[in-house]
């Protein structure tokens, strides 16, 4: 139990360090002008703090490298070469993270320099210091998330994504309650909102816990001086094996597409105006394109993560077998058939929950207290933490 208490304390302490960094302003900023910007209702992501970029550049870099393995034989070979390959991919991910963060930081610096009275040092110095500070902040958060995963509880990356969600939630809930108090939202609509959010959360929890089990038989084996009796285990295949990544990819692609169209409209391209209007939030075309992107990314990313042939080879290597199937090609074909059905069901699940949430949010007369992506992250992080705590409790009882 002391081990569990230490991991909990370490996780909480690391997250508090992250939270503290969101209040440390960038160097070269006028505090009075910064306070004025705070009063303009800027949220925590735009606080001009050293952790302003968060850990999203790392998430983007990891996704890009994973997608590149589809077309790069060298990356596929590295991925399958064990610990050495994993370390090489980790180094590439950090390098790409630094490049992405530096690009975003340069954009932040240019944007701040265009606001009168904010920057109090020479522009060239502010640009350099901002790039170094924000990039360093992101890389520090990457390191901190890894320490949480190793020494704390849960997935550090997911918990880092969860912190801004939970810290913003009380204010969002207070805004909805204030709207109800003022009479802007009727009691029926408030009840509808509560029922929808709770029902949505319960449905997501059930789907995230859904598994398809494949029974694996192992014969009696002798490894060194030890003899292992024959046993049967279950190989769990998760319904949503891709997690939140397809949602992030689809949302990012939609945002980029809308930004490009708005740029084209600003340049006087008349053809882009009608498309930009049709792709506005809540419009039918927006929902259709978003659903197609979700479905495609869910299929693509899940197929990238799981290789039936590799799983069949691993079973064969450890003398595992599935019922009466022959090891090798027959086993791989069976796993591929089961996996394809699960992958299709998981993609449909993501499309249904995300599109349903967007349809409700577009028609509800007030902003919802939490977004679908945030709720999905919260559910995944909570289930992950619950699993780790339960595992520690079982080991403590057995010891």
mmCIF file of C-alpha atoms in Angstrom:
data_model
loop_
_atom_site.group_PDB
_atom_site.id
_atom_site.type_symbol
_atom_site.label_atom_id
_atom_site.label_comp_id
_atom_site.label_asym_id
_atom_site.label_seq_id
_atom_site.Cartn_x
_atom_site.Cartn_y
_atom_site.Cartn_z
ATOM 1 C CA UNK A 1 0.000 0.000 0.000
ATOM 2 C CA UNK A 2 2.924 2.341 0.619
ATOM 3 C CA UNK A 3 3.944 1.798 -2.998
ATOM 4 C CA UNK A 4 0.480 2.808 -4.152
ATOM 5 C CA UNK A 5 0.469 5.861 -1.860
ATOM 6 C CA UNK A 6 3.860 6.925 -3.242
ATOM 7 C CA UNK A 7 2.682 6.589 -6.850
ATOM 8 C CA UNK A 8 -0.446 8.613 -6.097
ATOM 9 C CA UNK A 9 1.611 11.321 -4.403
ATOM 10 C CA UNK A 10 4.093 11.406 -7.282
ATOM 11 C CA UNK A 11 1.302 11.720 -9.850
ATOM 12 C CA UNK A 12 -0.439 14.502 -7.960
ATOM 13 C CA UNK A 13 2.847 16.352 -7.446
ATOM 14 C CA UNK A 14 3.796 16.114 -11.119
ATOM 15 C CA UNK A 15 0.387 17.381 -12.209
ATOM 16 C CA UNK A 16 0.663 20.262 -9.750
ATOM 17 C CA UNK A 17 4.009 21.185 -11.345
ATOM 18 C CA UNK A 18 2.265 21.208 -14.729
ATOM 19 C CA UNK A 19 -0.558 23.324 -13.358
ATOM 20 C CA UNK A 20 1.876 25.769 -11.752
ATOM 21 C CA UNK A 21 3.644 26.232 -15.075
ATOM 22 C CA UNK A 22 0.413 27.426 -16.700
ATOM 23 C CA UNK A 23 0.601 30.527 -14.463
ATOM 24 C CA UNK A 24 4.258 31.428 -15.120
ATOM 25 C CA UNK A 25 4.216 34.128 -17.840
ATOM 26 C CA UNK A 26 6.550 34.279 -20.780
ATOM 27 C CA UNK A 27 9.579 36.581 -20.362
ATOM 28 C CA UNK A 28 9.385 39.927 -22.120
ATOM 29 C CA UNK A 29 5.654 40.467 -21.429
ATOM 30 C CA UNK A 30 4.221 43.556 -19.695
ATOM 31 C CA UNK A 31 2.348 42.264 -16.583
ATOM 32 C CA UNK A 32 -0.248 45.054 -16.725
ATOM 33 C CA UNK A 33 -1.042 44.358 -20.368
ATOM 34 C CA UNK A 34 -1.148 40.650 -19.570
ATOM 35 C CA UNK A 35 -3.687 41.279 -16.788
ATOM 36 C CA UNK A 36 -5.801 43.216 -19.270
ATOM 37 C CA UNK A 37 -5.757 40.259 -21.607
ATOM 38 C CA UNK A 38 -6.868 38.003 -18.749
ATOM 39 C CA UNK A 39 -9.843 40.289 -18.195
ATOM 40 C CA UNK A 40 -10.686 39.795 -21.865
ATOM 41 C CA UNK A 41 -11.681 36.234 -20.939
ATOM 42 C CA UNK A 42 -8.700 34.437 -22.432
ATOM 43 C CA UNK A 43 -8.638 30.815 -21.252
ATOM 44 C CA UNK A 44 -5.768 28.896 -19.653
ATOM 45 C CA UNK A 45 -4.468 27.633 -22.991
ATOM 46 C CA UNK A 46 -3.775 31.234 -24.082
ATOM 47 C CA UNK A 47 -2.340 32.542 -20.840
ATOM 48 C CA UNK A 48 1.008 33.334 -22.488
ATOM 49 C CA UNK A 49 2.603 30.956 -19.978
ATOM 50 C CA UNK A 50 5.689 28.776 -20.335
ATOM 51 C CA UNK A 51 3.485 25.692 -20.782
ATOM 52 C CA UNK A 52 1.097 27.413 -23.197
ATOM 53 C CA UNK A 53 1.638 24.843 -25.972
ATOM 54 C CA UNK A 54 0.999 21.944 -23.620
ATOM 55 C CA UNK A 55 1.842 18.447 -24.794
ATOM 56 C CA UNK A 56 -0.114 18.522 -28.054
ATOM 57 C CA UNK A 57 3.015 18.978 -30.240
ATOM 58 C CA UNK A 58 4.259 15.649 -28.898
ATOM 59 C CA UNK A 59 0.906 14.000 -29.626
ATOM 60 C CA UNK A 60 1.009 15.368 -33.175
ATOM 61 C CA UNK A 61 4.597 14.184 -33.669
ATOM 62 C CA UNK A 62 3.807 10.680 -32.415
ATOM 63 C CA UNK A 63 0.775 10.427 -34.708
ATOM 64 C CA UNK A 64 2.751 11.651 -37.723
ATOM 65 C CA UNK A 65 5.511 9.084 -37.171
ATOM 66 C CA UNK A 66 3.022 6.270 -36.663
ATOM 67 C CA UNK A 67 1.260 7.175 -39.891
ATOM 68 C CA UNK A 68 4.600 7.354 -41.712
ATOM 69 C CA UNK A 69 5.219 3.704 -40.848
ATOM 70 C CA UNK A 70 2.537 2.898 -43.419
ATOM 71 C CA UNK A 71 4.771 4.136 -46.245
ATOM 72 C CA UNK A 72 8.275 3.795 -44.794
ATOM 73 C CA UNK A 73 9.872 0.372 -44.732
ATOM 74 C CA UNK A 74 12.697 1.722 -42.558
ATOM 75 C CA UNK A 75 10.294 2.895 -39.871
ATOM 76 C CA UNK A 76 8.436 -0.421 -39.977
ATOM 77 C CA UNK A 77 11.727 -2.258 -39.522
ATOM 78 C CA UNK A 78 12.643 -0.008 -36.578
ATOM 79 C CA UNK A 79 9.251 -0.582 -34.980
ATOM 80 C CA UNK A 80 9.758 -4.348 -35.098
ATOM 81 C CA UNK A 81 13.409 -4.377 -34.004
ATOM 82 C CA UNK A 82 12.759 -4.374 -30.258
ATOM 83 C CA UNK A 83 14.053 -1.920 -27.666
ATOM 84 C CA UNK A 84 16.725 -0.463 -29.933
ATOM 85 C CA UNK A 85 14.167 0.441 -32.589
ATOM 86 C CA UNK A 86 11.794 1.839 -29.989
ATOM 87 C CA UNK A 87 14.514 4.132 -28.649
ATOM 88 C CA UNK A 88 15.288 5.342 -32.173
ATOM 89 C CA UNK A 89 11.623 6.123 -32.817
ATOM 90 C CA UNK A 90 11.425 7.904 -29.452
ATOM 91 C CA UNK A 91 14.362 10.126 -30.445
ATOM 92 C CA UNK A 92 12.738 10.918 -33.786
ATOM 93 C CA UNK A 93 9.476 11.732 -32.016
ATOM 94 C CA UNK A 94 11.198 14.164 -29.659
ATOM 95 C CA UNK A 95 13.043 15.829 -32.532
ATOM 96 C CA UNK A 96 9.820 16.261 -34.499
ATOM 97 C CA UNK A 97 8.126 17.512 -31.318
ATOM 98 C CA UNK A 98 10.799 20.194 -30.935
ATOM 99 C CA UNK A 99 10.382 21.268 -34.564
ATOM 100 C CA UNK A 100 6.578 21.450 -34.308
ATOM 101 C CA UNK A 101 6.722 23.299 -30.987
ATOM 102 C CA UNK A 102 9.293 25.764 -32.346
ATOM 103 C CA UNK A 103 7.080 26.501 -35.350
ATOM 104 C CA UNK A 104 4.043 27.099 -33.130
ATOM 105 C CA UNK A 105 6.108 29.198 -30.726
ATOM 106 C CA UNK A 106 7.311 31.396 -33.593
ATOM 107 C CA UNK A 107 3.688 31.959 -34.573
ATOM 108 C CA UNK A 108 2.814 32.885 -30.978
ATOM 109 C CA UNK A 109 5.716 35.354 -30.863
ATOM 110 C CA UNK A 110 4.676 37.029 -34.114
ATOM 111 C CA UNK A 111 1.073 37.233 -32.918
ATOM 112 C CA UNK A 112 2.024 38.786 -29.574
ATOM 113 C CA UNK A 113 4.301 41.329 -31.223
ATOM 114 C CA UNK A 114 1.328 42.545 -33.246
ATOM 115 C CA UNK A 115 -0.600 43.403 -30.038
ATOM 116 C CA UNK A 116 0.328 46.942 -28.915
ATOM 117 C CA UNK A 117 1.853 47.241 -25.461
ATOM 118 C CA UNK A 118 2.330 43.512 -24.790
ATOM 119 C CA UNK A 119 5.991 42.979 -25.679
ATOM 120 C CA UNK A 120 8.472 45.142 -23.743
ATOM 121 C CA UNK A 121 11.753 43.850 -25.229
ATOM 122 C CA UNK A 122 13.176 44.054 -28.756
ATOM 123 C CA UNK A 123 11.158 41.873 -31.193
ATOM 124 C CA UNK A 124 14.128 39.708 -32.215
ATOM 125 C CA UNK A 125 14.963 38.971 -28.586
ATOM 126 C CA UNK A 126 11.338 38.220 -27.740
ATOM 127 C CA UNK A 127 11.030 35.852 -30.718
ATOM 128 C CA UNK A 128 14.122 33.897 -29.708
ATOM 129 C CA UNK A 129 13.189 33.735 -26.025
ATOM 130 C CA UNK A 130 9.601 32.703 -26.814
ATOM 131 C CA UNK A 131 10.714 29.891 -29.140
ATOM 132 C CA UNK A 132 13.207 28.602 -26.577
ATOM 133 C CA UNK A 133 10.791 28.933 -23.643
ATOM 134 C CA UNK A 134 7.722 27.353 -25.239
ATOM 135 C CA UNK A 135 9.680 24.588 -26.942
ATOM 136 C CA UNK A 136 11.520 23.845 -23.711
ATOM 137 C CA UNK A 137 8.210 23.850 -21.831
ATOM 138 C CA UNK A 138 6.715 21.269 -24.173
ATOM 139 C CA UNK A 139 9.799 19.029 -23.990
ATOM 140 C CA UNK A 140 9.744 19.285 -20.188
ATOM 141 C CA UNK A 141 6.092 18.181 -20.176
ATOM 142 C CA UNK A 142 7.006 15.216 -22.397
ATOM 143 C CA UNK A 143 9.655 14.195 -19.858
ATOM 144 C CA UNK A 144 7.243 14.771 -16.971
ATOM 145 C CA UNK A 145 4.534 12.645 -18.603
ATOM 146 C CA UNK A 146 7.042 9.809 -19.026
ATOM 147 C CA UNK A 147 7.958 10.044 -15.344
ATOM 148 C CA UNK A 148 4.276 9.800 -14.403
ATOM 149 C CA UNK A 149 3.911 6.678 -16.539
ATOM 150 C CA UNK A 150 7.030 5.102 -14.974
ATOM 151 C CA UNK A 151 6.700 6.197 -11.341
ATOM 152 C CA UNK A 152 3.092 7.318 -10.932
ATOM 153 C CA UNK A 153 -0.368 6.059 -11.763
ATOM 154 C CA UNK A 154 -1.921 5.959 -15.215
ATOM 155 C CA UNK A 155 -0.730 7.109 -18.602
ATOM 156 C CA UNK A 156 1.153 10.368 -18.136
ATOM 157 C CA UNK A 157 0.314 11.617 -21.621
ATOM 158 C CA UNK A 158 -3.421 11.149 -21.131
ATOM 159 C CA UNK A 159 -3.292 12.748 -17.674
ATOM 160 C CA UNK A 160 -1.508 15.771 -19.143
ATOM 161 C CA UNK A 161 -4.359 16.125 -21.634
ATOM 162 C CA UNK A 162 -6.834 15.717 -18.780
ATOM 163 C CA UNK A 163 -5.514 18.520 -16.552
ATOM 164 C CA UNK A 164 -6.797 21.503 -18.621
ATOM 165 C CA UNK A 165 -10.145 19.731 -19.045
ATOM 166 C CA UNK A 166 -10.739 19.296 -15.318
ATOM 167 C CA UNK A 167 -9.448 22.753 -14.407
ATOM 168 C CA UNK A 168 -11.783 24.425 -16.927
ATOM 169 C CA UNK A 169 -14.816 22.284 -16.017
ATOM 170 C CA UNK A 170 -15.917 24.146 -12.826
ATOM 171 C CA UNK A 171 -16.133 27.490 -14.673
ATOM 172 C CA UNK A 172 -18.036 25.906 -17.570
ATOM 173 C CA UNK A 173 -20.530 24.283 -15.191
ATOM 174 C CA UNK A 174 -20.895 27.570 -13.314
ATOM 175 C CA UNK A 175 -21.704 29.351 -16.591
ATOM 176 C CA UNK A 176 -24.474 26.850 -17.373
ATOM 177 C CA UNK A 177 -25.898 27.144 -13.843
ATOM 178 C CA UNK A 178 -25.788 30.936 -14.081
ATOM 179 C CA UNK A 179 -27.677 30.773 -17.372
ATOM 180 C CA UNK A 180 -30.326 28.680 -15.651
ATOM 181 C CA UNK A 181 -30.505 31.100 -12.725
ATOM 182 C CA UNK A 182 -31.009 34.042 -15.081
ATOM 183 C CA UNK A 183 -33.774 32.185 -16.878
ATOM 184 C CA UNK A 184 -31.872 31.842 -20.162
ATOM 185 C CA UNK A 185 -32.244 28.061 -19.833
ATOM 186 C CA UNK A 186 -35.528 26.541 -18.714
ATOM 187 C CA UNK A 187 -35.626 23.755 -16.149
ATOM 188 C CA UNK A 188 -36.657 21.301 -18.889
ATOM 189 C CA UNK A 189 -33.597 22.168 -20.941
ATOM 190 C CA UNK A 190 -31.356 21.908 -17.887
ATOM 191 C CA UNK A 191 -32.759 18.453 -17.158
ATOM 192 C CA UNK A 192 -32.295 17.469 -20.793
ATOM 193 C CA UNK A 193 -28.665 18.590 -20.642
ATOM 194 C CA UNK A 194 -27.979 16.614 -17.466
ATOM 195 C CA UNK A 195 -29.643 13.465 -18.805
ATOM 196 C CA UNK A 196 -27.807 13.708 -22.122
ATOM 197 C CA UNK A 197 -24.355 14.241 -20.582
ATOM 198 C CA UNK A 198 -24.809 11.480 -17.990
ATOM 199 C CA UNK A 199 -26.287 9.053 -20.523
ATOM 200 C CA UNK A 200 -23.513 9.874 -22.992
ATOM 201 C CA UNK A 201 -20.834 9.289 -20.342
ATOM 202 C CA UNK A 202 -22.355 5.944 -19.319
ATOM 203 C CA UNK A 203 -22.514 4.809 -22.946
ATOM 204 C CA UNK A 204 -18.877 5.795 -23.548
ATOM 205 C CA UNK A 205 -17.766 3.939 -20.406
ATOM 206 C CA UNK A 206 -19.583 0.778 -21.521
ATOM 207 C CA UNK A 207 -18.098 0.946 -25.013
ATOM 208 C CA UNK A 208 -14.580 1.663 -23.756
ATOM 209 C CA UNK A 209 -14.806 -1.392 -21.505
ATOM 210 C CA UNK A 210 -16.102 -3.629 -24.311
ATOM 211 C CA UNK A 211 -13.782 -6.501 -25.237
ATOM 212 C CA UNK A 212 -13.841 -9.472 -27.627
ATOM 213 C CA UNK A 213 -11.926 -12.420 -26.180
ATOM 214 C CA UNK A 214 -10.090 -15.049 -28.213
ATOM 215 C CA UNK A 215 -9.275 -18.234 -26.301
ATOM 216 C CA UNK A 216 -5.619 -19.269 -26.508
ATOM 217 C CA UNK A 217 -4.426 -22.762 -25.514
ATOM 218 C CA UNK A 218 -0.864 -23.360 -24.324
ATOM 219 C CA UNK A 219 0.480 -26.926 -23.939
ATOM 220 C CA UNK A 220 2.731 -28.044 -21.101
ATOM 221 C CA UNK A 221 6.057 -26.286 -21.549
ATOM 222 C CA UNK A 222 9.508 -26.555 -20.043
ATOM 223 C CA UNK A 223 11.623 -23.384 -19.911
ATOM 224 C CA UNK A 224 15.025 -23.949 -18.368
ATOM 225 C CA UNK A 225 14.577 -25.804 -15.089
ATOM 226 C CA UNK A 226 10.904 -24.831 -14.754
ATOM 227 C CA UNK A 227 7.925 -26.728 -16.109
ATOM 228 C CA UNK A 228 4.710 -24.851 -16.876
ATOM 229 C CA UNK A 229 1.442 -26.797 -16.904
ATOM 230 C CA UNK A 230 -0.954 -26.574 -19.832
ATOM 231 C CA UNK A 231 -3.231 -23.567 -19.548
ATOM 232 C CA UNK A 232 -5.883 -21.602 -21.380
ATOM 233 C CA UNK A 233 -5.946 -17.809 -21.479
ATOM 234 C CA UNK A 234 -8.083 -15.183 -23.173
ATOM 235 C CA UNK A 235 -6.636 -12.669 -25.632
ATOM 236 C CA UNK A 236 -8.660 -9.439 -25.201
ATOM 237 C CA UNK A 237 -9.342 -7.269 -28.250
ATOM 238 C CA UNK A 238 -10.651 -3.831 -27.329
ATOM 239 C CA UNK A 239 -13.615 -2.434 -29.253
ATOM 240 C CA UNK A 240 -12.029 1.012 -29.526
ATOM 241 C CA UNK A 241 -8.415 0.005 -29.984
ATOM 242 C CA UNK A 242 -7.404 3.389 -31.410
ATOM 243 C CA UNK A 243 -8.562 5.390 -28.371
ATOM 244 C CA UNK A 244 -8.801 9.150 -28.837
ATOM 245 C CA UNK A 245 -6.287 9.426 -31.698
ATOM 246 C CA UNK A 246 -8.837 9.234 -34.586
ATOM 247 C CA UNK A 247 -10.888 11.960 -32.899
ATOM 248 C CA UNK A 248 -7.848 14.225 -32.590
ATOM 249 C CA UNK A 249 -6.885 13.556 -36.212
ATOM 250 C CA UNK A 250 -10.389 14.221 -37.508
ATOM 251 C CA UNK A 251 -10.800 17.391 -35.443
ATOM 252 C CA UNK A 252 -7.390 18.690 -36.506
ATOM 253 C CA UNK A 253 -8.083 17.953 -40.169
ATOM 254 C CA UNK A 254 -11.450 19.721 -39.999
ATOM 255 C CA UNK A 255 -9.871 22.758 -38.348
ATOM 256 C CA UNK A 256 -7.137 22.874 -40.976
ATOM 257 C CA UNK A 257 -9.650 22.523 -43.810
ATOM 258 C CA UNK A 258 -11.815 25.328 -42.436
ATOM 259 C CA UNK A 259 -8.730 27.539 -41.935
ATOM 260 C CA UNK A 260 -7.651 26.977 -45.550
ATOM 261 C CA UNK A 261 -11.124 27.808 -46.826
ATOM 262 C CA UNK A 262 -11.286 30.964 -44.713
ATOM 263 C CA UNK A 263 -7.895 31.977 -46.094
ATOM 264 C CA UNK A 264 -9.152 31.389 -49.631
ATOM 265 C CA UNK A 265 -12.239 33.475 -48.886
ATOM 266 C CA UNK A 266 -10.013 36.263 -47.577
ATOM 267 C CA UNK A 267 -8.038 36.152 -50.821
ATOM 268 C CA UNK A 268 -11.248 36.713 -52.779
ATOM 269 C CA UNK A 269 -11.910 33.142 -53.952
ATOM 270 C CA UNK A 270 -15.674 33.116 -54.496
ATOM 271 C CA UNK A 271 -15.805 29.331 -54.889
ATOM 272 C CA UNK A 272 -14.616 28.871 -51.297
ATOM 273 C CA UNK A 273 -17.371 30.984 -49.726
ATOM 274 C CA UNK A 274 -20.200 28.500 -50.252
ATOM 275 C CA UNK A 275 -18.040 25.585 -49.058
ATOM 276 C CA UNK A 276 -16.882 27.502 -45.982
ATOM 277 C CA UNK A 277 -20.494 28.312 -45.072
ATOM 278 C CA UNK A 278 -21.542 24.678 -45.552
ATOM 279 C CA UNK A 279 -18.693 23.460 -43.345
ATOM 280 C CA UNK A 280 -19.667 25.640 -40.387
ATOM 281 C CA UNK A 281 -20.185 23.881 -37.078
ATOM 282 C CA UNK A 282 -23.516 22.042 -36.971
ATOM 283 C CA UNK A 283 -24.175 22.208 -40.717
ATOM 284 C CA UNK A 284 -25.043 18.905 -42.504
ATOM 285 C CA UNK A 285 -21.918 18.976 -44.691
ATOM 286 C CA UNK A 286 -19.764 19.577 -41.605
ATOM 287 C CA UNK A 287 -21.247 16.507 -39.920
ATOM 288 C CA UNK A 288 -20.866 14.356 -43.040
ATOM 289 C CA UNK A 289 -17.228 15.302 -43.635
ATOM 290 C CA UNK A 290 -16.415 14.936 -39.933
ATOM 291 C CA UNK A 291 -18.057 11.495 -39.813
ATOM 292 C CA UNK A 292 -16.125 10.327 -42.882
ATOM 293 C CA UNK A 293 -12.852 11.586 -41.425
ATOM 294 C CA UNK A 294 -13.560 9.879 -38.102
ATOM 295 C CA UNK A 295 -14.416 6.583 -39.761
ATOM 296 C CA UNK A 296 -11.388 6.665 -42.049
ATOM 297 C CA UNK A 297 -8.886 7.612 -39.358
ATOM 298 C CA UNK A 298 -10.316 5.023 -36.938
ATOM 299 C CA UNK A 299 -9.906 2.241 -39.523
ATOM 300 C CA UNK A 300 -6.467 3.439 -40.612
ATOM 301 C CA UNK A 301 -5.010 3.979 -37.157
ATOM 302 C CA UNK A 302 -6.402 0.752 -35.683
ATOM 303 C CA UNK A 303 -5.041 -1.250 -38.619
ATOM 304 C CA UNK A 304 -1.683 0.431 -38.053
ATOM 305 C CA UNK A 305 -1.580 -0.557 -34.371
ATOM 306 C CA UNK A 306 -2.522 -4.234 -34.764
ATOM 307 C CA UNK A 307 -0.919 -6.720 -37.133
ATOM 308 C CA UNK A 308 -2.725 -10.131 -37.233
ATOM 309 C CA UNK A 309 0.306 -11.822 -38.822
ATOM 310 C CA UNK A 310 2.585 -10.518 -36.096
ATOM 311 C CA UNK A 311 0.145 -11.724 -33.430
ATOM 312 C CA UNK A 312 -0.051 -15.162 -35.070
ATOM 313 C CA UNK A 313 3.753 -15.376 -35.233
ATOM 314 C CA UNK A 314 3.992 -14.450 -31.556
ATOM 315 C CA UNK A 315 1.501 -17.184 -30.622
ATOM 316 C CA UNK A 316 3.409 -19.720 -32.703
ATOM 317 C CA UNK A 317 6.687 -18.705 -31.080
ATOM 318 C CA UNK A 318 5.218 -19.370 -27.611
ATOM 319 C CA UNK A 319 3.396 -22.587 -28.682
ATOM 320 C CA UNK A 320 -0.008 -20.938 -28.363
ATOM 321 C CA UNK A 321 -2.912 -22.064 -30.529
ATOM 322 C CA UNK A 322 -6.543 -21.161 -31.179
ATOM 323 C CA UNK A 323 -8.918 -24.141 -30.968
ATOM 324 C CA UNK A 324 -8.271 -26.489 -33.921
ATOM 325 C CA UNK A 325 -6.580 -23.900 -36.143
ATOM 326 C CA UNK A 326 -3.122 -24.578 -37.518
ATOM 327 C CA UNK A 327 -0.435 -22.149 -36.325
ATOM 328 C CA UNK A 328 0.662 -19.579 -38.885
ATOM 329 C CA UNK A 329 -1.503 -18.535 -41.832
ATOM 330 C CA UNK A 330 -4.752 -20.124 -40.621
ATOM 331 C CA UNK A 331 -4.421 -18.460 -37.222
ATOM 332 C CA UNK A 332 -3.521 -15.103 -38.822
ATOM 333 C CA UNK A 333 -6.554 -15.311 -41.134
ATOM 334 C CA UNK A 334 -8.862 -16.070 -38.190
ATOM 335 C CA UNK A 335 -7.474 -13.189 -36.104
ATOM 336 C CA UNK A 336 -7.726 -10.872 -39.120
ATOM 337 C CA UNK A 337 -11.387 -11.825 -39.663
ATOM 338 C CA UNK A 338 -12.300 -11.226 -35.996
ATOM 339 C CA UNK A 339 -10.208 -8.094 -35.825
ATOM 340 C CA UNK A 340 -11.768 -6.594 -38.979
ATOM 341 C CA UNK A 341 -15.252 -6.892 -37.469
ATOM 342 C CA UNK A 342 -14.120 -5.319 -34.202
ATOM 343 C CA UNK A 343 -12.334 -2.527 -36.076
ATOM 344 C CA UNK A 344 -15.478 -1.760 -38.086
ATOM 345 C CA UNK A 345 -17.649 -1.740 -34.953
ATOM 346 C CA UNK A 346 -15.181 0.502 -33.124
ATOM 347 C CA UNK A 347 -15.083 3.000 -35.993
ATOM 348 C CA UNK A 348 -18.899 3.103 -36.100
ATOM 349 C CA UNK A 349 -18.975 3.655 -32.333
ATOM 350 C CA UNK A 350 -16.665 6.677 -32.577
ATOM 351 C CA UNK A 351 -18.689 8.153 -35.442
ATOM 352 C CA UNK A 352 -21.978 7.704 -33.583
ATOM 353 C CA UNK A 353 -20.862 9.259 -30.290
ATOM 354 C CA UNK A 354 -18.985 12.189 -31.819
ATOM 355 C CA UNK A 355 -21.611 13.103 -34.418
ATOM 356 C CA UNK A 356 -24.441 12.670 -31.910
ATOM 357 C CA UNK A 357 -22.670 15.029 -29.500
ATOM 358 C CA UNK A 358 -22.054 17.625 -32.216
ATOM 359 C CA UNK A 359 -25.709 17.497 -33.303
ATOM 360 C CA UNK A 360 -26.874 18.030 -29.726
ATOM 361 C CA UNK A 361 -24.320 20.788 -29.042
ATOM 362 C CA UNK A 362 -25.220 22.657 -32.248
ATOM 363 C CA UNK A 363 -28.902 22.747 -31.328
ATOM 364 C CA UNK A 364 -28.616 23.373 -27.585
ATOM 365 C CA UNK A 365 -29.156 27.082 -26.764
ATOM 366 C CA UNK A 366 -26.059 27.344 -24.540
ATOM 367 C CA UNK A 367 -22.449 26.075 -24.661
ATOM 368 C CA UNK A 368 -22.096 22.596 -23.169
ATOM 369 C CA UNK A 369 -19.947 22.329 -20.006
ATOM 370 C CA UNK A 370 -17.630 19.778 -21.654
ATOM 371 C CA UNK A 371 -16.846 18.699 -25.189
ATOM 372 C CA UNK A 372 -17.074 15.186 -26.610
ATOM 373 C CA UNK A 373 -13.293 14.934 -27.063
ATOM 374 C CA UNK A 374 -12.741 16.093 -23.482
ATOM 375 C CA UNK A 375 -15.271 13.587 -22.172
ATOM 376 C CA UNK A 376 -13.636 10.778 -24.144
ATOM 377 C CA UNK A 377 -10.220 11.716 -22.735
ATOM 378 C CA UNK A 378 -11.670 11.873 -19.209
ATOM 379 C CA UNK A 379 -13.283 8.440 -19.526
ATOM 380 C CA UNK A 380 -10.117 6.812 -20.939
ATOM 381 C CA UNK A 381 -7.932 8.362 -18.229
ATOM 382 C CA UNK A 382 -10.331 7.369 -15.445
ATOM 383 C CA UNK A 383 -10.609 3.776 -16.661
ATOM 384 C CA UNK A 384 -6.830 3.570 -16.968
ATOM 385 C CA UNK A 385 -6.354 4.848 -13.419
ATOM 386 C CA UNK A 386 -9.000 2.475 -12.110
ATOM 387 C CA UNK A 387 -7.283 -0.466 -13.789
ATOM 388 C CA UNK A 388 -3.906 0.393 -12.274
ATOM 389 C CA UNK A 389 -5.332 0.922 -8.778
ATOM 390 C CA UNK A 390 -7.198 -2.400 -8.961
ATOM 391 C CA UNK A 391 -3.997 -4.153 -10.074
ATOM 392 C CA UNK A 392 -2.068 -2.726 -7.124
ATOM 393 C CA UNK A 393 -4.821 -3.730 -4.746
ATOM 394 C CA UNK A 394 -4.799 -7.306 -6.063
ATOM 395 C CA UNK A 395 -1.021 -7.538 -5.714
ATOM 396 C CA UNK A 396 -1.244 -6.135 -2.186
ATOM 397 C CA UNK A 397 -3.821 -8.787 -1.199
ATOM 398 C CA UNK A 398 -1.737 -11.579 -2.736
ATOM 399 C CA UNK A 399 1.437 -10.418 -1.000
#
